[in-house]
Coordinates of C-alpha atoms in Angstrom, one line a residue:
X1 CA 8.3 79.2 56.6
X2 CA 7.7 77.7 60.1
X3 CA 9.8 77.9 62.9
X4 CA 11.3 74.5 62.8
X5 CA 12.9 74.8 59.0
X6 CA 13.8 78.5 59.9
X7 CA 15.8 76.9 62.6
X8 CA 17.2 74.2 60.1
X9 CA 18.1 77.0 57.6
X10 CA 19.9 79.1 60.1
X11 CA 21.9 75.7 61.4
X12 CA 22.8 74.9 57.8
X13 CA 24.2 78.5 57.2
X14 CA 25.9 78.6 60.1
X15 CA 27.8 75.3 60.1
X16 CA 28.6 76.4 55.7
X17 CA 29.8 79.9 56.8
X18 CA 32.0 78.0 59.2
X19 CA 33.4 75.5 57.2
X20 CA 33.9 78.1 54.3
X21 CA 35.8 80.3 56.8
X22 CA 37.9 77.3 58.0
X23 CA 38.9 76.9 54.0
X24 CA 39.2 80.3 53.6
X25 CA 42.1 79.8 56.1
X26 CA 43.8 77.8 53.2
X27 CA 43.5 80.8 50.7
X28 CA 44.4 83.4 53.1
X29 CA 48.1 82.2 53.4
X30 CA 48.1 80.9 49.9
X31 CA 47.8 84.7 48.5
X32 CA 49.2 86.5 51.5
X33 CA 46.1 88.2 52.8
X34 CA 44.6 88.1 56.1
X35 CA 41.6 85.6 56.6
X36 CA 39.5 88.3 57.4
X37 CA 38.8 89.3 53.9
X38 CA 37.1 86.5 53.1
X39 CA 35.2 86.8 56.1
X40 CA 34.2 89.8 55.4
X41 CA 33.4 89.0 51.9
X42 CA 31.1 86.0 52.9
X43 CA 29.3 88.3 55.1
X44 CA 28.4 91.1 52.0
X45 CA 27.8 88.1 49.8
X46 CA 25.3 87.2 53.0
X47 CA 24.0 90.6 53.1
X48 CA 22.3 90.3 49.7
X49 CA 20.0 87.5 51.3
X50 CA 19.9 88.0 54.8
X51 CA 18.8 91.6 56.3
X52 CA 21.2 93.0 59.1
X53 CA 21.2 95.6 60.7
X54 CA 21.6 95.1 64.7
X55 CA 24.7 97.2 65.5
X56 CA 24.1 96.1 69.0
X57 CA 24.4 92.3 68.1
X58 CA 27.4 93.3 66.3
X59 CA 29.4 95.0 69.4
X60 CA 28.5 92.3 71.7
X61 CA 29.6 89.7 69.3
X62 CA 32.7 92.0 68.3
X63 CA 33.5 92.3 71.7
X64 CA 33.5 88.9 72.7
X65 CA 35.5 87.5 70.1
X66 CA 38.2 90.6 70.8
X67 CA 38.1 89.0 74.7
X68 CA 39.0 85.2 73.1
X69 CA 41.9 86.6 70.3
X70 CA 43.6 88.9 73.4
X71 CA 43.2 86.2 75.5
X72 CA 44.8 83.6 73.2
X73 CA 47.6 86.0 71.8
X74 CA 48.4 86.8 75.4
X75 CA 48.7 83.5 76.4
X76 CA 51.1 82.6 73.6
X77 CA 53.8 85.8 74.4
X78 CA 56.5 84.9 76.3
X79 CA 57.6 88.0 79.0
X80 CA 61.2 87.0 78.5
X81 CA 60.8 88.1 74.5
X82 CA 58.7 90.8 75.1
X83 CA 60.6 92.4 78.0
X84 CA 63.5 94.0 76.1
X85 CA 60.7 96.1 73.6
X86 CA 58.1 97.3 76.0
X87 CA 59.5 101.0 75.9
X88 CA 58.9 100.9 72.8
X89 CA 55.7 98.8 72.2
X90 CA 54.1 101.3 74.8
X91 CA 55.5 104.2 72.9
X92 CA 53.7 102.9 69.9
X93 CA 50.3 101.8 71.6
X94 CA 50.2 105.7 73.2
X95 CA 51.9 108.1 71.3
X96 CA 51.7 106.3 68.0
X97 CA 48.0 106.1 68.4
X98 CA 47.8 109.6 69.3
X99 CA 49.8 110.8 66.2
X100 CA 48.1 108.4 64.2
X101 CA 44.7 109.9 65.5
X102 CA 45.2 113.4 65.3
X103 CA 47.2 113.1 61.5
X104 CA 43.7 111.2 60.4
X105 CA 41.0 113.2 62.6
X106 CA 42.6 116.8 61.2
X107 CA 42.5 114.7 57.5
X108 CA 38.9 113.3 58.2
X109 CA 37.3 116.7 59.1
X110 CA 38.4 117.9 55.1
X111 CA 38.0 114.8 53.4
X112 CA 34.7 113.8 54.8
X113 CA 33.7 117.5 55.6
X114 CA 32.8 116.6 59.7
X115 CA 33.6 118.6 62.8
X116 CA 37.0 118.5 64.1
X117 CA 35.7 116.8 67.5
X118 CA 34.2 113.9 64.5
X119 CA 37.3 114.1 62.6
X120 CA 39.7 113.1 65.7
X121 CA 37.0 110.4 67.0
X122 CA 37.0 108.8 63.4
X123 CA 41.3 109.0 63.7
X124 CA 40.4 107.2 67.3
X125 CA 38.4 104.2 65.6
X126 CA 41.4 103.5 63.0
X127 CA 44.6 104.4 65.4
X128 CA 44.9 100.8 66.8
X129 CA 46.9 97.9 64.9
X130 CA 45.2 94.1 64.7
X131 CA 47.8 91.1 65.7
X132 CA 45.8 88.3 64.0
X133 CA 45.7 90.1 60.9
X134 CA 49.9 90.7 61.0
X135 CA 50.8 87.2 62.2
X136 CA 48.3 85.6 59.8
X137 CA 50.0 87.6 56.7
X138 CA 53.6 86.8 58.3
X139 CA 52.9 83.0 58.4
X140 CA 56.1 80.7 58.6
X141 CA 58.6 83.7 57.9
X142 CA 61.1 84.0 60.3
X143 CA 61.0 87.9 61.5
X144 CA 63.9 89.0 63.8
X145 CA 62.2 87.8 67.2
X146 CA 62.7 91.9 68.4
X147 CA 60.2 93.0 65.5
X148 CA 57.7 90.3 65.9
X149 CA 57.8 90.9 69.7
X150 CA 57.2 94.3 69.4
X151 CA 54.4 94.2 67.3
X152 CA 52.8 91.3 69.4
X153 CA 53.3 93.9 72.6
X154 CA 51.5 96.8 70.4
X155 CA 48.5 95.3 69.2
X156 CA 48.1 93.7 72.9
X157 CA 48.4 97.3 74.4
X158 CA 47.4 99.4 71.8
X159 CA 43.7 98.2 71.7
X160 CA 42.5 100.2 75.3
X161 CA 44.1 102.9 73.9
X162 CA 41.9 103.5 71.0
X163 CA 39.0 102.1 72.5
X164 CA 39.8 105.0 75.5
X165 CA 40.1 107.9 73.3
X166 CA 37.1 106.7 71.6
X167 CA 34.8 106.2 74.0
X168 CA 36.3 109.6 75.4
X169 CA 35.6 111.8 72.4
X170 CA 32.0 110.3 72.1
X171 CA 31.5 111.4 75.5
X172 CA 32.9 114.8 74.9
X173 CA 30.9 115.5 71.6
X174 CA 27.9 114.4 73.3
X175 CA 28.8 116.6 76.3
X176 CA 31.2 119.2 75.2
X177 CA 31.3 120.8 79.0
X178 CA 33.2 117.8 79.7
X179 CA 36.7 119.5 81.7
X180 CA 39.6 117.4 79.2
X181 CA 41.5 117.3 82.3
X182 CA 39.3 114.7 84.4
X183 CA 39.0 113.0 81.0
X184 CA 42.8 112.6 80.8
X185 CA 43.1 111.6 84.6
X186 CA 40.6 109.1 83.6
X187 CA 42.7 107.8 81.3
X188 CA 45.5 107.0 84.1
X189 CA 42.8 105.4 86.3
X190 CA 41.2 103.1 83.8
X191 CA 44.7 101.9 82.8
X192 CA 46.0 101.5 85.8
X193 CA 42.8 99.4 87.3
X194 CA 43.2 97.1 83.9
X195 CA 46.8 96.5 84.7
X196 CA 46.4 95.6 88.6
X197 CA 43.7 93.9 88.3
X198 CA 44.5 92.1 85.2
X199 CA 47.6 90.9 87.1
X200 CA 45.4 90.4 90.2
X201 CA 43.1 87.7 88.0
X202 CA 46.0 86.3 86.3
X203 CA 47.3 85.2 89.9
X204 CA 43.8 84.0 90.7
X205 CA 43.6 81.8 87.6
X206 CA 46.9 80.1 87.8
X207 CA 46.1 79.2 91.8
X208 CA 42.6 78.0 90.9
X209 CA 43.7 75.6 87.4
X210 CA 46.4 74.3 89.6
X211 CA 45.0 73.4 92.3
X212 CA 41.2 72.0 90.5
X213 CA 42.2 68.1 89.7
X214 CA 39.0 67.6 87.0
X215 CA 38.2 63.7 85.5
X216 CA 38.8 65.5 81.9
X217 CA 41.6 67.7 81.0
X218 CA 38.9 69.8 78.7
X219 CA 37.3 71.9 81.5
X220 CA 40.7 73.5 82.2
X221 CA 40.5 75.3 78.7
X222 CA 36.8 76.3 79.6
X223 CA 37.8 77.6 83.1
X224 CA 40.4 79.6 81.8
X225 CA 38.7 81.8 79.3
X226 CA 36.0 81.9 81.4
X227 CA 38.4 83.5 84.1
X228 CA 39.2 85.7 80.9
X229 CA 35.6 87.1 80.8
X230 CA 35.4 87.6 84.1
X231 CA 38.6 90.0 84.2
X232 CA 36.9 92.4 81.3
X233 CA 33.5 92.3 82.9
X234 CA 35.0 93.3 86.3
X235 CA 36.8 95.6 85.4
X236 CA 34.7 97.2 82.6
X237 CA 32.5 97.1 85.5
X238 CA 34.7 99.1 87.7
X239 CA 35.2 101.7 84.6
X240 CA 38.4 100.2 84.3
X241 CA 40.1 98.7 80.8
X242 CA 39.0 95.5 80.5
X243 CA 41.1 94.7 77.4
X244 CA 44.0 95.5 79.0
X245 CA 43.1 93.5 82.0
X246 CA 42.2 90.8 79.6
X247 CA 46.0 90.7 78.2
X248 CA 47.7 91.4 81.1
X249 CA 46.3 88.2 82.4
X250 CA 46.5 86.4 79.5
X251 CA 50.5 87.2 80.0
X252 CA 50.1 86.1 83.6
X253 CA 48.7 82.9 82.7
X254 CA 51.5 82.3 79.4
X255 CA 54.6 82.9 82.0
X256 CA 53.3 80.6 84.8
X257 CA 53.9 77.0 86.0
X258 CA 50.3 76.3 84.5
X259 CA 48.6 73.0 84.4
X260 CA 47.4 71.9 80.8
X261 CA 48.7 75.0 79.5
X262 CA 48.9 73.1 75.5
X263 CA 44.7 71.7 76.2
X264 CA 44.1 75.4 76.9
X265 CA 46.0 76.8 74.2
X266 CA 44.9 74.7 71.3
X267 CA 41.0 75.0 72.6
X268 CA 42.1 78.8 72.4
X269 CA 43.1 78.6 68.9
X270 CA 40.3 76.8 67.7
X271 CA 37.9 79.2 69.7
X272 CA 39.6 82.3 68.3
X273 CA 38.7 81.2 64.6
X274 CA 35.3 80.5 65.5
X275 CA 34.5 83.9 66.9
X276 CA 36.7 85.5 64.5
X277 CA 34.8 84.0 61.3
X278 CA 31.6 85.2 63.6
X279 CA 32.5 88.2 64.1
X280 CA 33.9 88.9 60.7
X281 CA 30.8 87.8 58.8
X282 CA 28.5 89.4 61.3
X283 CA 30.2 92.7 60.3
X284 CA 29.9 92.3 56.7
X285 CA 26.4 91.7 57.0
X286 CA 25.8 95.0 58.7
X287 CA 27.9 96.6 55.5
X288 CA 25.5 97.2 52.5
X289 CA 27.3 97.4 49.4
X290 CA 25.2 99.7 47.6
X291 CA 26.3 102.3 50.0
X292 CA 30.3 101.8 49.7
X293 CA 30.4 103.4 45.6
X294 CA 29.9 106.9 47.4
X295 CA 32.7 107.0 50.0
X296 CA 34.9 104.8 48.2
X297 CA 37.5 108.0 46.6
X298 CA 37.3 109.7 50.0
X299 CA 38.3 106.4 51.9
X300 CA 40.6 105.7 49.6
X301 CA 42.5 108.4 50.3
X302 CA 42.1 108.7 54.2
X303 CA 43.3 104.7 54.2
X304 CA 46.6 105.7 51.6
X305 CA 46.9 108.5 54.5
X306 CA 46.7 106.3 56.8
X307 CA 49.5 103.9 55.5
X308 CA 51.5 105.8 54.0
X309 CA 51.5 109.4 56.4
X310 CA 49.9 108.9 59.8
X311 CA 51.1 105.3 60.8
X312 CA 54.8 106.0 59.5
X313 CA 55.3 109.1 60.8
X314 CA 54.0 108.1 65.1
X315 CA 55.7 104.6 64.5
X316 CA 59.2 107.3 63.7
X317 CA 58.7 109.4 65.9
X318 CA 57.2 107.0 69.2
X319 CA 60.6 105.1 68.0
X320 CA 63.0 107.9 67.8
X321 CA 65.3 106.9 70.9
X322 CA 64.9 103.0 70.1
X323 CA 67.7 101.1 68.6
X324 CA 65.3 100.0 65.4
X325 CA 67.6 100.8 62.3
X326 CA 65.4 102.3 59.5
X327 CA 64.4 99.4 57.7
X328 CA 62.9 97.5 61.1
X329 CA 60.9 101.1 61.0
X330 CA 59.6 100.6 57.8
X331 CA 58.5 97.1 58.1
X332 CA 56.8 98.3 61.6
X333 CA 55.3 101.1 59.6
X334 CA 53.8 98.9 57.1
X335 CA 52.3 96.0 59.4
X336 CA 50.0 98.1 61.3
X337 CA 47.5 96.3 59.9
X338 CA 43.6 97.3 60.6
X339 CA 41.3 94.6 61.6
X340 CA 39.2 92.9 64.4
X341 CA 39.5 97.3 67.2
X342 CA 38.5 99.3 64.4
X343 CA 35.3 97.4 63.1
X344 CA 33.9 96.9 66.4
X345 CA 34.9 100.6 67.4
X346 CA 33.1 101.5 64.6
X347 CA 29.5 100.3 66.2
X348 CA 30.1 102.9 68.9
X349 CA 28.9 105.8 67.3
X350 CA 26.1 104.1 65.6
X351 CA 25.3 103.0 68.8
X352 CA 25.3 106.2 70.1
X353 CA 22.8 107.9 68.0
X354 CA 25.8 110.0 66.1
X355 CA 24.6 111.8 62.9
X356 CA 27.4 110.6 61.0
X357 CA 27.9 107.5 62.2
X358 CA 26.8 105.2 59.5
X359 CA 29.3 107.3 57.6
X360 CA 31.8 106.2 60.0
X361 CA 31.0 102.6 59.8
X362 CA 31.4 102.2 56.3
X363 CA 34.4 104.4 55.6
X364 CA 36.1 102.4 58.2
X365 CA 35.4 99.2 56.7
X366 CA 36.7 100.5 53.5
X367 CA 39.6 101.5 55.5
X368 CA 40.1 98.1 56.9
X369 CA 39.0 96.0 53.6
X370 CA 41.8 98.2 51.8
X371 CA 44.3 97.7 54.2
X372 CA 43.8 94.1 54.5
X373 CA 43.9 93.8 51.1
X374 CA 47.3 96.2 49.9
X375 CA 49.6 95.6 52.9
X376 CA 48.2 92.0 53.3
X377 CA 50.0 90.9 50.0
X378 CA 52.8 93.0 50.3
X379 CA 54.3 92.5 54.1
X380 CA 56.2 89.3 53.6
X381 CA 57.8 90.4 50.4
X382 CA 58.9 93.7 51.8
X383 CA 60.1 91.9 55.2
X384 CA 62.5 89.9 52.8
X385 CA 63.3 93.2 50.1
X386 CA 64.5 94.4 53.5
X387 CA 66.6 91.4 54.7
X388 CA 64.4 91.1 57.7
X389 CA 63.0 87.4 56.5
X390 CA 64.7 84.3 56.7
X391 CA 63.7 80.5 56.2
X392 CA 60.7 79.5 58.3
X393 CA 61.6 78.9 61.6
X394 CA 61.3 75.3 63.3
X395 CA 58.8 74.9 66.2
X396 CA 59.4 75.3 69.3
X397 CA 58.4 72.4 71.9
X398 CA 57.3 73.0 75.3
X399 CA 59.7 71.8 78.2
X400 CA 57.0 69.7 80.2
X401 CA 53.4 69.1 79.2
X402 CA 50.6 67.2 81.5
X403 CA 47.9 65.2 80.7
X404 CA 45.0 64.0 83.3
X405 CA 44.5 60.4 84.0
X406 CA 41.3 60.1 85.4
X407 CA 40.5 60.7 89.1
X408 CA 43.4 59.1 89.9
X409 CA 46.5 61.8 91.5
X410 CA 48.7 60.7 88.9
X411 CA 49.7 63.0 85.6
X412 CA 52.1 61.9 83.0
X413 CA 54.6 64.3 81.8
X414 CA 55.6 65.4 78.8
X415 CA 59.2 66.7 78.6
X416 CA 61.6 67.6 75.4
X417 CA 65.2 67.8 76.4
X418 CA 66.7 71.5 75.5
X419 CA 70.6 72.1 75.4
X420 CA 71.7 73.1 78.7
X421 CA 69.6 70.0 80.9
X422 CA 72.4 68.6 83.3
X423 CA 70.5 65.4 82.7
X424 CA 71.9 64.8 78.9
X425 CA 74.5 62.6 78.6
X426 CA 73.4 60.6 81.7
X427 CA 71.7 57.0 82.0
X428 CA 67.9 56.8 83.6
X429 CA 69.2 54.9 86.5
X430 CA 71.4 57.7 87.3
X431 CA 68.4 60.4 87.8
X432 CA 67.8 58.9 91.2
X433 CA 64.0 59.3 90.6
X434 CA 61.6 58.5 93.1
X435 CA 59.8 55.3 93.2
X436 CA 56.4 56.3 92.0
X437 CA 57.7 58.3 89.2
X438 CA 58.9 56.1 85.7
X439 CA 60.3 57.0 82.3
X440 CA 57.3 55.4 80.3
X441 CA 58.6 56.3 76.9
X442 CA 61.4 57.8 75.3
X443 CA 61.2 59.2 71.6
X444 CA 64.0 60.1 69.3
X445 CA 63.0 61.1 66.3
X446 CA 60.6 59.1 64.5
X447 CA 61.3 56.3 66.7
X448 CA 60.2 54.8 70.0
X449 CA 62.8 53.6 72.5
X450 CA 62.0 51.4 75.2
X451 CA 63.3 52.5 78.2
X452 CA 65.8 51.0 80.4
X453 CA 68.3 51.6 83.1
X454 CA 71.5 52.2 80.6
X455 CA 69.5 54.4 78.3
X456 CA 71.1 57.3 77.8
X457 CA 69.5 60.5 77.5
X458 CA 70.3 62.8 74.7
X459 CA 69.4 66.4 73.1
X460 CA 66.2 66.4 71.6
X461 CA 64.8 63.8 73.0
X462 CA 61.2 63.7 74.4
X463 CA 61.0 61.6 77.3
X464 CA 57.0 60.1 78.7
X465 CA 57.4 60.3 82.8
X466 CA 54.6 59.0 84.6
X467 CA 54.0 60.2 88.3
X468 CA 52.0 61.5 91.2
X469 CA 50.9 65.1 91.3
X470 CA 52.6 65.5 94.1
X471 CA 56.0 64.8 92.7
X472 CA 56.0 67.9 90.0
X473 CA 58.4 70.0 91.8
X474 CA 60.8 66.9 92.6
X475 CA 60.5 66.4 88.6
X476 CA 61.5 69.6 87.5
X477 CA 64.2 69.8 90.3
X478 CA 65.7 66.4 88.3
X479 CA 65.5 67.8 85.0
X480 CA 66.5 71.6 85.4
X481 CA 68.9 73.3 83.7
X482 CA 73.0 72.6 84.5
X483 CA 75.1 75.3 86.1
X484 CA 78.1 76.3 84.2
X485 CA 80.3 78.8 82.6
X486 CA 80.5 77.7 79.0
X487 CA 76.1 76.9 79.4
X488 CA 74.3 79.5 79.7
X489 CA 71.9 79.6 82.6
X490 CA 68.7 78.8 81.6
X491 CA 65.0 78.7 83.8
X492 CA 63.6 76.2 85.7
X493 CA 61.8 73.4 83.4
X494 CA 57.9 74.7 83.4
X495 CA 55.1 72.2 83.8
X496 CA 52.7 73.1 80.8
X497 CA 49.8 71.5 79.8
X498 CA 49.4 69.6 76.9
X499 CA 47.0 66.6 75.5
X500 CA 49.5 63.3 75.1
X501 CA 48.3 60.5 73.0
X502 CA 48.4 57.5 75.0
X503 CA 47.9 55.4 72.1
X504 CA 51.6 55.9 71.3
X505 CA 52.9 55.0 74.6
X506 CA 50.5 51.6 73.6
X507 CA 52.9 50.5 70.4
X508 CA 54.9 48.4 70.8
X509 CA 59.0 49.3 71.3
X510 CA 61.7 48.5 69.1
X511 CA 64.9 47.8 70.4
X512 CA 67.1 50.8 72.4
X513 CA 69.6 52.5 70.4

């Protein structure tokens, strides 16, 4: 085969892989498992055609998508939610992982017959949750917001924490006269540079997108994440945690007046499937399914461990002076899904030159493949066995979006009227808006009102306001939240990003209601 229909070949696979992992999307919340499987399927199915075995590839590949999915979950948590469950969350990303790691490394070093040093770094690669895999599973159910905040803030956090302790006891294997004490101080340091400087980028980003006026509103999406590689190179760079930097400013990004914060978010959501299918399949290729009959009984029984000992008794015990009543407990217990940490941690000892660490590799994809598969289909029915399900909850619309217009200085905003504006109940002529700024369109429902001076605003309501740059602070002064007792206080309106379709603010207008 020449070079030219060996490219043609690998275009053609590619583009089928990713329209099979795009419907595999459908299936995945059809029979309550996480996308991955099929993934990971399509890659083993692969593996029988295509030869694989570049653990290198995998990690960098593995790696960058991990970047993309922290970035994007990051971007999409709200501090205000998060904030009341961060004692816990980082109870769970440290001590749970520890527990968790110990419980399996001590069970390893039997079941698999490895040193204890192997046991515990094996108990490193499985001790971190995956957030995509959870929230996938979860789909439309409505989870008390304290739960699904709490395991959004773990799988953010908890993802340095394994790939520390990893990297750590490969170190220490390799060099056993390694004094644990400079290792743990370590520890401190590479946390604490992810976390300043994580904040330290996030600052940097939201100055630079603000302040950048681009002809087309898609190079703010391609700016940001590449901000978001940046902050884990740097870092990594500077033997600090890039992960954790990654998320940190991720969060930094989500909770700031940010310019096209919806272009950026949905180019976030469709990038995250893309590396996520890639990195998925690229994994299963690297698994060879002739060698998964022999450790299937002994990782069967280190991944029952795993769910039903090791991850329920840290998420008790990191827990025990929350206010989680037992069965918020159990459902945490059983959504520490394995996914996306593991797998790639699980190229580090190959990489390394370990003995066992093929071993590794595929015990911990059984791990994952199992888990994926068992708690998969059974979260949502034991979230609503437990009462902690309700009906799907309705979206939430953000309060101002943007979108470009050209090289001109002008933006036209996007804003849906919460409970709580001072402005509802009022006519437009009474906003005393400037000049240059006008109510373009006003929609209420499903229809389209024409605005004019006596139209009255009401709740729920999405109003179209066109206006200079230079005017957004003036805008969200106008439509800010009313002062008083019997409303609660609420935050100043953000500006966030979004794509608009101007071919609706084209159609005609029927009368005003």
């Amino acid at each position: 085969m020449d070079l030219t229909a060996l490219t043609d070949s690998i275009i053609i696979l590619l583009a089928s892989l990713l329209l099979i992992g795009v419907f595999a999307t459908k299936f995945s919340s059809r029979f309550g498992l996480p996308a991955l499987v099929f993934f990971i399927a399509a890659g083993m199915v692969l593996s029988r055609f295509v030869y694989f075995d570049n653990a290198f590839l995998a990690q960098l590949v593995g790696t960058f998508a991990l970047i993309v999915i922290l970035f994007e979950g990051g971007m999409q948590t709200k501090y205000t939610t998060i904030r009341p469950v961060i004692p816990s969350a980082l109870s769970l990303a440290t001590i749970g992982v520890l527990i968790t790691t110990v419980i399996i490394g001590i069970s390893a070093t039997y079941i698999l017959g490895i040193s204890l040093e192997e046991g515990l770094l094996f108990g490193a690669i499985v001790g971190s949750t995956d957030a995509s895999a959870v929230f996938s599973v979860l789909g439309g159910k409505n989870i008390k917001e304290r739960l699904t905040a709490t395991l959004e803030a773990e799988s953010g956090s908890n993802d340095p924490m394994a790939v520390f302790l990893t990297v750590t006891l490969i170190e220490w294997i390799q060099h056993p006269e390694h004094d644990l004490v400079s290792l743990a101080l370590s520890f401190f340091l590479e946390m604490g540079l992810g976390l300043l400087l994580g904040l330290g980028f996030g600052w940097l980003a939201v100055k630079v997108i603000n302040s950048m006026n681009f002809d087309s509103s898609g190079l703010y999406p391609v700016m940001a994440i590449a901000f978001a590689i940046l902050s884990y190179g740097v870092v990594s760079a500077l033997h600090g945690s890039g992960l954790l930097a990654v998320y940190v400013m991720a969060l930094v990004l989500g909770n700031s007046d940010l310019t096209y914060r919806q272009s950026i978010l949905q180019f976030n959501k469709g990038f995250g499937w893309i590396m996520q299918i890639t990195m998925f399949t690229l994994l299963g290729l690297l698994v060879f399914p002739a060698e998964l009959p022999g450790i299937m009984l002994p990782g069967l029984a280190l991944s029952l461990l795993l769910m039903l000992v090791a991850r329920p008794v840290g998420v008790f015990f990191s827990t025990m002076f929350s206010k989680f009543s037992f069965p918020e407990k159990v459902l945490i217990s059983w959504a520490g899904l394995r996914g996306a940490v593991p797998i790639v941690l699980a190229t580090y000892p190959l990489m390394s030159g370990l003995p066992n660490g093929p071993l590794f590799f595929n015990v911990v994809f059984f791990i994952i493949l199992t888990s994926a598969v068992i708690q998969g289909a059974t979260i949502s029915p034991l979230a609503v066995r437990l009462g902690l399900a309700g009906e799907s909850a309705s979206g939430q619309h953000s309060l101002l979006e943007l979108v470009a217009l050209g090289k001109t200085k002008s933006e036209i905003n996007h804003l849906h009227i919460h409970a709580g504006m001072k402005i509802i109940g009022k006519e437009l002529q009474e906003l005393n808006l400037p000049e240059e700024v006008l109510v373009t369109a006003v929609i209420r429902g499903e229809q389209i009102v024409t605005p004019r001076g006596n139209t009255v605003i009401r709740e729920g309501d999405t109003l179209y306001i066109l206006g200079p740059k230079a005017q957004r602070e003036k805008i969200k002064e106008i439509f800010s939240f009313r002062e008083s007792p019997h409303v609660p206080v609420a935050p100043t309106p953000e500006l966030i990003p979004g794509d608009v379709d101007e071919k609706e603010i084209d159609k005609p207008f029927p009368p005003d209601k």
